[in-house]
Amino acid sequence: MIAKKICFAEAIALIIILVINRIILGVPKSLLVNSAFSATLTIIFVSIITILIILLINKLFKKFIASDILDISEFLAGNYLKKFVGILYIILFMGISILCLSYICDVLKSIYFESNDKLFLALFFIVGIAIVNRMGFNAVIKSNLIIVILTTIIMIIMFILSIQLFVPERFFPLFGFGIKENYFASLTDVFAFSGLAYIMLIFPFFKNTQDFYKTNIISTIIISIYLLISTICLLLVFPNSVISESIFNMYVLARLADLGEFLRNTDCIYLLFWILSIFSYLSINMFFITNIFKKITNIKNSTATIYSFSLILFVSILLINNITSYNFLLNTVYKYYMITVIVLSIIILILANIKKKKNLPKLK
Amino acid sequence: MNVLKKIIALILISIFSLFTLTGCKYENNSIENLAYVIALGIDKGEDNLLKLSFQFATPSSDSGSSGSSGSDITTTTVECSSISSGFNLMNSYISKKLNLSHCKVIIFSEELAAIGITEEVQTLINKIQIRPDSSIIISKCSASDFIENAKPNLMTLIARYYEIVVTSGKYTGYYYNSTLENFYSSLEESLVEATAMLGGTNVEQLHYIDKDINYIDIDSSYIAGTSLVEDENLIQLMGTAVFKDGKLVGELNGQETISHLIVTNKLDQCIINIPDPFSSDNLISVSISLNNTNNKVEFVNNAPYIMVDTSIEAYILTYSDSSNYGTEEALGIIEKYINSYLATHISSYLYKTAKEFNSDIAGFGKKVISKYTNINKWNESNWSNNYKNAFFHVNVSTDLEGSTLMINN
């Protein structure tokens, strides 16, 4: 598997597919449950914080052109730190892939395939992921670009159609559970911007290194807009209690967003594109997992590892046996784990920059 | 060698697909194995907690005669302890799997609605097959009677009949289509109370005219099943069922429903009768359509003071030799009559919802919630119970456009 360079549009699409899946997986619901009516203000607040973090990351990466966090870890403290960080990232990507696959299989089972086994449904995804990754990074990235464009169009249509269901008064009370509860408690909602984790790894894949900095900023702004729109739609269409009790918010919204008597039952169209986007997302995760594994183990050919990790992913979905454990793993374990990994990566970046600064006079 | 590998892979995939993707047989979900429910009725049970009535569309075996056979309908009833167990009992009885994806209406009996239907609605919204746009009807008679009498009138397909019948309130104003999703949302939030269409069967014994009502208002004073329509037993929708905390607390007749639709900005078009200002023996029929209604809520000594300001467009439908509505002055007088007539009726409707029902079905809570900065303060205000202390001011301004085709000058 040879990782080829990606262009600006492909890089943006790579980050956007992450947020599309985070939305499908229920991140807007998490934001709404935490902040209630003021979730929109919370998203703007968290987006500003994330953009500041991105500006910091961009600045820190300026001294490490075309390097990822693994290279930087190696530069900072040798092979051991590189392996440690690599394992952290593999667990992160594997974790979210397991959650994502388990969730979509549960949803498909309850909607269309009541009598089928969850593993049987997962098998279709696993086989696809393995085949696409076997075909290489180019196949993953290019198919992702097409899927992102189509899914974005479909989601925009869904959001426009849901305008007719808006109750603007659901914006109130403006400060939800209170200013203190909203803004300080919502700092952890930065986990909604899970693209931060991928930004730490994608720099080596850019054709033009300057695109990396632009991609980070633009993709974060797009993610903010996406989250904001999807949260507004949910907030204004459903009462808060319905949002917090509903398992698959976006599907519930999709069931309502149709064209009156002209075009009904459009949820199957949305679901089709969501399946494609989840498939693409899982393929990207699998690519990063195998790529990190290749880097930390120094193996020449990582093709065989695709099958191993696919098998681990396939079997691991058995770990999540109900929606309560899914919610706990996503909103507690994964949320704080992701924040820890990102904070650790930023600390590594800062220390590596200090080390580089100290090393410069010696080089001169 | 590579080509051979590809061919083998293709053959294996084809064989795999053959056994896995032919879902119909594997899932037992072919059309012969499914029973499509068109309407679901829920009554209070006699020997058990609930009585479920199912109206099925019978698929025709002869595809060439779909037009006439489309009206083949079957109704079956089962007593059960819960909706889900009722479905299961019915599955067992008919030896087919119930499919609710084409269920157009869900009917609750008035008796059950008075006890409370929150749990039933929550169970139904949790069923993926039931579409959230299915209509909710509260039946004056038992739900099973309602379903039994629901036969397509002037058409053949029962499913299409239900689709049309629930939306025809758009041009009468006598009822408004309440969907499962809207009903459920209203049950779940404190901004507005739930309402549903009122239904009944047209039985002669139920025909009734309230002697206290002015003759001008008789046509719009009926509720479902009481209007003087001479026909065989057919279903009729008219009026609105009013809920408070998931329980039926009262009913609105046709006229009150028009007022409700005006206040909630949902009226498309309707016809009202007003006294003829120039002849006390006559009345004038006017077609009205809503421009806009603005509601404001203020608090006076902690009691809500609600101001309703509505703008209406009207056309005179009455035309006779004795009428003389063509002058500017005459139109001005009729406008004032319409304003006064509607303001009185809207005011009466609003006081009924506040004092009699204590149910904010018009959703004034939406206007109040913006006055609070956080949820705790909103909950403390206890709007739902304070609504009974509300007093109202209604202002109607009518733009009378004249007549439709003919007018006496």
Short mmCIF file of C-alpha atoms in Angstrom, two decimals, chain B residues 5-168:
data_model
loop_
_atom_site.label_atom_id
_atom_site.label_comp_id
_atom_site.label_asym_id
_atom_site.label_seq_id
_atom_site.Cartn_x
_atom_site.Cartn_y
_atom_site.Cartn_z
CA LYS B 5 -8.19 -15.47 -9.55
CA LYS B 6 -10.58 -12.69 -10.50
CA ILE B 7 -13.00 -15.15 -12.12
CA ILE B 8 -12.93 -17.38 -9.03
CA ALA B 9 -13.49 -14.33 -6.80
CA LEU B 10 -16.44 -13.23 -8.92
CA ILE B 11 -18.00 -16.70 -8.80
CA LEU B 12 -17.58 -16.83 -5.02
CA ILE B 13 -19.14 -13.37 -4.61
CA SER B 14 -22.04 -14.38 -6.86
CA ILE B 15 -22.71 -17.54 -4.84
CA PHE B 16 -22.42 -15.58 -1.59
CA SER B 17 -24.87 -12.94 -2.88
CA LEU B 18 -27.29 -15.63 -4.06
CA PHE B 19 -27.83 -16.86 -0.52
CA THR B 20 -27.58 -13.58 1.36
CA LEU B 21 -29.11 -10.84 -0.78
CA THR B 22 -32.31 -12.59 -1.74
CA GLY B 23 -33.96 -11.02 1.28
CA CYS B 24 -37.58 -11.75 0.43
CA LYS B 25 -37.49 -15.47 1.03
CA TYR B 26 -34.88 -15.37 3.76
CA GLU B 27 -36.67 -12.63 5.73
CA ASN B 28 -40.13 -14.01 5.07
CA ASN B 29 -41.11 -10.47 4.11
CA SER B 30 -42.86 -11.05 0.83
CA ILE B 31 -46.19 -9.31 0.30
CA GLU B 32 -48.18 -12.53 0.89
CA ASN B 33 -46.70 -12.79 4.38
CA LEU B 34 -47.57 -9.25 5.41
CA ALA B 35 -50.88 -7.72 6.50
CA TYR B 36 -50.98 -3.99 5.77
CA VAL B 37 -52.76 -2.00 8.44
CA ILE B 38 -54.42 1.14 7.08
CA ALA B 39 -56.07 2.33 10.29
CA LEU B 40 -55.47 1.45 13.91
CA GLY B 41 -58.15 1.98 16.54
CA ILE B 42 -57.45 1.95 20.27
CA ASP B 43 -60.27 1.62 22.80
CA LYS B 44 -60.43 0.96 26.49
CA GLY B 45 -60.82 -2.80 26.85
CA GLU B 46 -63.78 -4.54 28.43
CA ASP B 47 -62.07 -7.72 29.61
CA ASN B 48 -58.50 -6.44 29.26
CA LEU B 49 -56.76 -3.06 29.38
CA LEU B 50 -57.01 -2.18 25.70
CA LYS B 51 -59.02 -3.10 22.65
CA LEU B 52 -57.18 -2.73 19.36
CA SER B 53 -59.00 -2.57 16.04
CA PHE B 54 -57.14 -3.07 12.80
CA GLN B 55 -58.36 -2.10 9.38
CA PHE B 56 -56.52 -4.02 6.70
CA ALA B 57 -56.29 -3.39 3.01
CA THR B 58 -56.78 -6.70 1.26
CA PRO B 59 -54.39 -7.05 -1.66
CA SER B 60 -56.20 -8.19 -4.77
CA SER B 61 -55.13 -11.44 -6.36
CA ASP B 62 -56.27 -10.10 -9.70
CA SER B 63 -53.95 -7.28 -10.66
CA GLY B 64 -56.12 -6.37 -13.62
CA SER B 65 -59.04 -5.29 -11.45
CA SER B 66 -57.20 -3.09 -9.00
CA GLY B 67 -59.70 -0.27 -9.41
CA SER B 68 -62.70 -2.03 -7.98
CA SER B 69 -60.92 -4.39 -5.68
CA GLY B 70 -58.90 -1.57 -4.14
CA SER B 71 -61.72 -0.93 -1.67
CA ASP B 72 -61.55 -4.43 -0.15
CA ILE B 73 -61.13 -3.82 3.52
CA THR B 74 -61.25 -6.05 6.57
CA THR B 75 -61.59 -5.02 10.18
CA THR B 76 -60.49 -7.17 13.10
CA THR B 77 -60.46 -6.42 16.81
CA VAL B 78 -58.46 -7.87 19.68
CA GLU B 79 -58.43 -7.25 23.45
CA CYS B 80 -54.96 -7.01 24.94
CA SER B 81 -52.93 -5.61 27.81
CA SER B 82 -50.58 -3.49 25.70
CA ILE B 83 -50.25 -2.28 22.13
CA SER B 84 -47.26 -4.51 21.40
CA SER B 85 -48.90 -7.63 22.79
CA GLY B 86 -52.02 -6.76 20.76
CA PHE B 87 -49.90 -6.69 17.61
CA ASN B 88 -48.47 -10.05 18.51
CA LEU B 89 -51.89 -11.58 19.16
CA MET B 90 -53.07 -10.27 15.83
CA ASN B 91 -49.99 -11.68 14.09
CA SER B 92 -50.85 -15.01 15.58
CA TYR B 93 -54.55 -14.81 14.66
CA ILE B 94 -54.16 -13.80 11.05
CA SER B 95 -50.98 -15.85 10.58
CA LYS B 96 -49.37 -12.93 8.86
CA LYS B 97 -46.98 -10.27 10.03
CA LEU B 98 -48.59 -6.89 10.68
CA ASN B 99 -47.03 -4.09 8.70
CA LEU B 100 -47.83 -0.57 9.87
CA SER B 101 -45.83 1.36 7.28
CA HIS B 102 -49.08 2.27 5.47
CA CYS B 103 -51.05 3.13 8.60
CA LYS B 104 -52.68 6.48 7.79
CA VAL B 105 -54.75 7.15 10.90
CA ILE B 106 -54.66 6.18 14.55
CA ILE B 107 -58.00 6.50 16.32
CA PHE B 108 -58.39 6.75 20.07
CA SER B 109 -61.81 6.53 21.67
CA GLU B 110 -62.97 9.51 23.70
CA GLU B 111 -63.29 7.24 26.73
CA LEU B 112 -59.64 6.15 26.59
CA ALA B 113 -58.41 9.68 25.77
CA ALA B 114 -60.08 10.99 28.94
CA ILE B 115 -58.08 8.48 31.00
CA GLY B 116 -54.84 9.47 29.25
CA ILE B 117 -53.07 8.29 26.12
CA THR B 118 -49.50 9.46 26.72
CA GLU B 119 -48.15 5.93 27.14
CA GLU B 120 -49.90 4.67 24.01
CA VAL B 121 -48.62 7.61 21.90
CA GLN B 122 -45.07 7.09 23.20
CA THR B 123 -45.26 3.41 22.29
CA LEU B 124 -46.51 4.23 18.80
CA ILE B 125 -43.82 6.86 18.16
CA ASN B 126 -41.25 4.23 19.13
CA LYS B 127 -42.46 1.91 16.38
CA ILE B 128 -40.31 2.48 13.33
CA GLN B 129 -42.97 1.22 10.91
CA ILE B 130 -45.51 3.83 11.96
CA ARG B 131 -44.89 7.05 10.07
CA PRO B 132 -44.74 10.21 12.18
CA ASP B 133 -47.17 11.87 9.77
CA SER B 134 -49.97 9.40 10.59
CA SER B 135 -53.03 11.34 11.72
CA ILE B 136 -54.46 11.20 15.22
CA ILE B 137 -58.26 11.16 15.59
CA ILE B 138 -60.22 11.17 18.82
CA SER B 139 -63.48 9.36 18.22
CA LYS B 140 -66.77 10.35 19.84
CA CYS B 141 -67.89 6.76 19.37
CA SER B 142 -65.68 3.75 20.04
CA ALA B 143 -62.61 3.48 17.84
CA SER B 144 -63.78 0.08 16.60
CA ASP B 145 -67.13 1.57 15.47
CA PHE B 146 -65.32 4.42 13.78
CA ILE B 147 -63.10 2.03 11.85
CA GLU B 148 -66.04 -0.23 11.03
CA ASN B 149 -67.89 2.71 9.47
CA ALA B 150 -64.89 4.18 7.68
CA LYS B 151 -65.59 3.31 4.08
CA PRO B 152 -64.25 5.23 1.12
CA ASN B 153 -66.81 7.80 0.04
CA LEU B 154 -66.72 8.92 -3.63
CA MET B 155 -63.53 6.94 -4.15
CA THR B 156 -62.30 3.37 -4.06
CA LEU B 157 -58.99 3.24 -2.20
CA ILE B 158 -59.29 3.37 1.58
CA ALA B 159 -55.70 4.57 2.12
CA ARG B 160 -56.19 7.47 -0.29
CA TYR B 161 -59.55 8.20 1.33
CA TYR B 162 -57.90 8.68 4.73
CA GLU B 163 -55.19 10.88 3.19
CA ILE B 164 -57.79 13.15 1.65
CA VAL B 165 -60.32 13.18 4.47
CA VAL B 166 -57.84 14.36 7.11
CA THR B 167 -56.62 17.26 4.98
CA SER B 168 -59.98 18.56 3.79
#
